[in-house]
Amino acid sequence: MAAIIDGKKISAQIRDEVKQKVQSLSESGIKVTLAVILVGSDPASQVYVRNKKRACEYCGIISREILLPEETTQEKLISKVEELNADPSVNGILVQLPVPRQIDPDAVIRAISPLKDVDGFHPQNVGALSIGLPCFLPCTPSGIIELLRRSGIRAEGKECVIVGRSNIVGKPMAMLMLRENATVTVAHSKTASLQEVTKRADILITAVGKPKLFTKDYIKQGAAVIDCGMDRDENGKLCGDVDFDDVFDTAGSITPVPGGVGPMTVAMLMKNCADAVDLQRK
Ligand code: GUN
């Protein structure tokens, strides 16, 4: 029987720590401010933006929401980003992805000041992470590191297998697990014998977007299983990449979906906003 890694509880602890820090910054006259830009009206993005706004309210972070129409040009969006870069009252800037087709997301990410890039997506922050310089860490992978640490799961010397190689989760996750001194393998859609690879994992992290792909046949006895999936099962119910019920007796610990990795992402965004103040003062 696996121990359940409670992302709701751990994310609440982090939000409370951020709230305290924001409070003490406020007492010294600094109002931590996050600007969130949403282009268009993608329903999933609207939900994510609403969750970020609520978390800001809880932590005492001022959230400035900028809603732009679907037909916004890349030039217009970038000029908005530049305006926020130059605004000293703004500590963090986030452009909700995906952006409409006429806009190149990489060009927009490059336009965000690396000192305000609370998503940790700017190439300068990505590079800094890979060579171990201080930088903003992408929120989902850094949230997973916190889940492991606060659940007493040590990564040093362990076999860690990450399935998925996205810029948002898989690749930065690999860098962070290396920093934790794990032995890291990144598997993906072209990996031969995926089961053989994942069965080696003491820590398995899945980010593939395939509902319940990982059954017990993919899991080593006693492994920590971290599920980044936000998928829908055959009945339209929210589930992860891991077949939770099937894996439960094999894994040593496991994150549920919902209530595992998901809430950590927003909590780490709040932490990045508060930490932005320190980075900008240096
Ligand atoms: N869309 C889905 N996840 C994310 C994220 O972490 N940051 C941004 N900006 N957009 C997203």
Coordinates of C-alpha atoms and ligand atoms in Angstrom, one line a residue, residues 45 48 52 94-98 119 121 139-140 168 265, ligand 1:
S45 CA -6.6 29.1 -19.6
Y48 CA -5.8 28.6 -14.7
K52 CA -3.6 32.1 -10.0
L94 CA 3.4 35.7 -16.8
V95 CA 1.9 35.2 -20.3
Q96 CA -0.6 32.4 -20.1
L97 CA 0.1 29.7 -22.7
P98 CA -1.0 28.7 -25.2
D119 CA 7.5 31.0 -15.0
F121 CA 10.7 29.9 -19.2
C139 CA 6.9 26.0 -11.1
T140 CA 5.8 22.4 -11.8
I168 CA 7.8 23.1 -19.1
T265 CA 2.4 24.6 -9.5
Ligands
GUN1 N1 -0.1 27.0 -19.6 C1 0.0 25.7 -19.0 N2 0.9 25.7 -18.0 C2 1.4 26.9 -17.9 C3 2.4 27.5 -17.1 O1 3.0 26.9 -16.2 N3 2.7 28.8 -17.3 C4 2.1 29.6 -18.3 N4 2.4 30.8 -18.5 N5 1.2 29.0 -19.1 C5 0.8 27.7 -18.9

